[in-house]
């Protein structure tokens, strides 16, 4: 009896921060090449710790047991590179 809707296993809101750094290189008048590095990190746990079972507990859920109470926090984090062109209208 696996739980298919896992919305309640996760918090509705996470608190985090974003850092972005980049450079714009002028290729021609009003035309630029941009490159950005981006990193974000959440400070709050993404999982609802009041939930008695989680999808990651696999067979424990199927057997009607409870989730593991000693799970580590789930802190979201992503990094990326954005490259683009920009044309300024004057």
PDB file of C-alpha atoms in Angstrom:
ATOM      1  CA  UNK A   1       0.000   0.000   0.000  1.00  0.00           C
ATOM      2  CA  UNK A   2       2.464   2.644  -1.227  1.00  0.00           C
ATOM      3  CA  UNK A   3       1.577   6.311  -0.687  1.00  0.00           C
ATOM      4  CA  UNK A   4       1.368   7.913  -4.148  1.00  0.00           C
ATOM      5  CA  UNK A   5       0.725  11.552  -3.176  1.00  0.00           C
ATOM      6  CA  UNK A   6       3.843  12.795  -1.374  1.00  0.00           C
ATOM      7  CA  UNK A   7       2.918  16.520  -1.162  1.00  0.00           C
ATOM      8  CA  UNK A   8       2.454  16.337   2.606  1.00  0.00           C
ATOM      9  CA  UNK A   9       5.954  14.833   3.009  1.00  0.00           C
ATOM     10  CA  UNK A  10       7.503  18.206   2.086  1.00  0.00           C
ATOM     11  CA  UNK A  11       7.311  21.701   3.568  1.00  0.00           C
ATOM     12  CA  UNK A  12       5.347  24.400   1.692  1.00  0.00           C
ATOM     13  CA  UNK A  13       8.071  27.027   2.211  1.00  0.00           C
ATOM     14  CA  UNK A  14      11.872  26.931   2.405  1.00  0.00           C
ATOM     15  CA  UNK A  15      14.145  29.802   3.422  1.00  0.00           C
ATOM     16  CA  UNK A  16      17.394  30.185   1.490  1.00  0.00           C
ATOM     17  CA  UNK A  17      19.818  32.502  -0.257  1.00  0.00           C
ATOM     18  CA  UNK A  18      21.063  33.043  -3.810  1.00  0.00           C
ATOM     19  CA  UNK A  19      24.451  34.327  -4.977  1.00  0.00           C
ATOM     20  CA  UNK A  20      25.069  35.407  -8.580  1.00  0.00           C
ATOM     21  CA  UNK A  21      28.206  36.750 -10.244  1.00  0.00           C
ATOM     22  CA  UNK A  22      28.754  37.501 -13.880  1.00  0.00           C
ATOM     23  CA  UNK A  23      30.340  39.456 -16.650  1.00  0.00           C
ATOM     24  CA  UNK A  24      29.084  41.223 -19.772  1.00  0.00           C
ATOM     25  CA  UNK A  25      31.422  41.571 -22.747  1.00  0.00           C
ATOM     26  CA  UNK A  26      30.671  44.217 -25.371  1.00  0.00           C
ATOM     27  CA  UNK A  27      30.771  42.608 -28.823  1.00  0.00           C
ATOM     28  CA  UNK A  28      29.454  45.550 -30.820  1.00  0.00           C
ATOM     29  CA  UNK A  29      27.473  48.715 -30.173  1.00  0.00           C
ATOM     30  CA  UNK A  30      24.458  47.737 -28.012  1.00  0.00           C
ATOM     31  CA  UNK A  31      25.304  44.007 -28.348  1.00  0.00           C
ATOM     32  CA  UNK A  32      26.764  42.036 -25.396  1.00  0.00           C
ATOM     33  CA  UNK A  33      27.727  38.487 -24.468  1.00  0.00           C
ATOM     34  CA  UNK A  34      26.814  37.667 -20.837  1.00  0.00           C
ATOM     35  CA  UNK A  35      28.055  34.838 -18.590  1.00  0.00           C
ATOM     36  CA  UNK A  36      26.669  34.289 -15.072  1.00  0.00           C
ATOM     37  CA  UNK A  37      27.438  31.821 -12.286  1.00  0.00           C
ATOM     38  CA  UNK A  38      24.557  31.137  -9.881  1.00  0.00           C
ATOM     39  CA  UNK A  39      24.382  29.221  -6.589  1.00  0.00           C
ATOM     40  CA  UNK A  40      21.471  28.797  -4.193  1.00  0.00           C
ATOM     41  CA  UNK A  41      21.159  27.042  -0.834  1.00  0.00           C
ATOM     42  CA  UNK A  42      18.196  26.445   1.481  1.00  0.00           C
ATOM     43  CA  UNK A  43      18.722  26.850   5.222  1.00  0.00           C
ATOM     44  CA  UNK A  44      15.519  25.027   6.212  1.00  0.00           C
ATOM     45  CA  UNK A  45      14.640  21.337   5.930  1.00  0.00           C
ATOM     46  CA  UNK A  46      12.593  20.568   2.802  1.00  0.00           C
ATOM     47  CA  UNK A  47      10.966  17.506   4.386  1.00  0.00           C
ATOM     48  CA  UNK A  48       8.027  17.648   6.774  1.00  0.00           C
ATOM     49  CA  UNK A  49       9.428  16.052   9.937  1.00  0.00           C
ATOM     50  CA  UNK A  50       5.888  15.548  11.302  1.00  0.00           C
ATOM     51  CA  UNK A  51       5.124  13.075   8.496  1.00  0.00           C
ATOM     52  CA  UNK A  52       5.178   9.492   9.785  1.00  0.00           C
ATOM     53  CA  UNK A  53       6.400   7.989   6.476  1.00  0.00           C
ATOM     54  CA  UNK A  54       8.422   9.207   3.488  1.00  0.00           C
ATOM     55  CA  UNK A  55       8.654   7.934  -0.073  1.00  0.00           C
ATOM     56  CA  UNK A  56      12.384   7.286   0.471  1.00  0.00           C
ATOM     57  CA  UNK A  57      11.602   4.767   3.218  1.00  0.00           C
ATOM     58  CA  UNK A  58      10.430   2.325   0.502  1.00  0.00           C
ATOM     59  CA  UNK A  59       9.294  -1.036   1.891  1.00  0.00           C
ATOM     60  CA  UNK A  60       8.686   0.433   5.353  1.00  0.00           C
ATOM     61  CA  UNK A  61       5.752   2.432   3.896  1.00  0.00           C
ATOM     62  CA  UNK A  62       4.444  -0.550   1.958  1.00  0.00           C
ATOM     63  CA  UNK A  63       4.368  -2.607   5.159  1.00  0.00           C
ATOM     64  CA  UNK A  64       2.469   0.090   7.069  1.00  0.00           C
ATOM     65  CA  UNK A  65       5.404   1.132   9.255  1.00  0.00           C
ATOM     66  CA  UNK A  66       6.554   4.617  10.115  1.00  0.00           C
ATOM     67  CA  UNK A  67       9.348   6.633   8.526  1.00  0.00           C
ATOM     68  CA  UNK A  68      12.783   6.762  10.035  1.00  0.00           C
ATOM     69  CA  UNK A  69      12.878   9.419  12.761  1.00  0.00           C
ATOM     70  CA  UNK A  70      16.640   9.930  12.470  1.00  0.00           C
ATOM     71  CA  UNK A  71      16.702  11.073   8.843  1.00  0.00           C
ATOM     72  CA  UNK A  72      19.213  13.807   8.027  1.00  0.00           C
ATOM     73  CA  UNK A  73      17.871  17.221   6.969  1.00  0.00           C
ATOM     74  CA  UNK A  74      17.150  17.676   3.267  1.00  0.00           C
ATOM     75  CA  UNK A  75      18.694  21.024   2.286  1.00  0.00           C
ATOM     76  CA  UNK A  76      18.182  21.980  -1.361  1.00  0.00           C
ATOM     77  CA  UNK A  77      21.138  23.376  -3.282  1.00  0.00           C
ATOM     78  CA  UNK A  78      21.734  24.063  -6.969  1.00  0.00           C
ATOM     79  CA  UNK A  79      24.433  25.705  -9.081  1.00  0.00           C
ATOM     80  CA  UNK A  80      24.425  26.775 -12.686  1.00  0.00           C
ATOM     81  CA  UNK A  81      26.019  28.648 -15.544  1.00  0.00           C
ATOM     82  CA  UNK A  82      24.000  30.973 -17.773  1.00  0.00           C
ATOM     83  CA  UNK A  83      25.354  32.225 -21.089  1.00  0.00           C
ATOM     84  CA  UNK A  84      23.391  34.608 -23.259  1.00  0.00           C
ATOM     85  CA  UNK A  85      23.391  37.534 -25.619  1.00  0.00           C
ATOM     86  CA  UNK A  86      21.863  40.912 -24.899  1.00  0.00           C
ATOM     87  CA  UNK A  87      20.885  43.728 -27.237  1.00  0.00           C
ATOM     88  CA  UNK A  88      20.170  47.158 -25.733  1.00  0.00           C
ATOM     89  CA  UNK A  89      17.415  49.198 -27.338  1.00  0.00           C
ATOM     90  CA  UNK A  90      18.000  52.935 -27.191  1.00  0.00           C
TER      91      UNK A  90
END
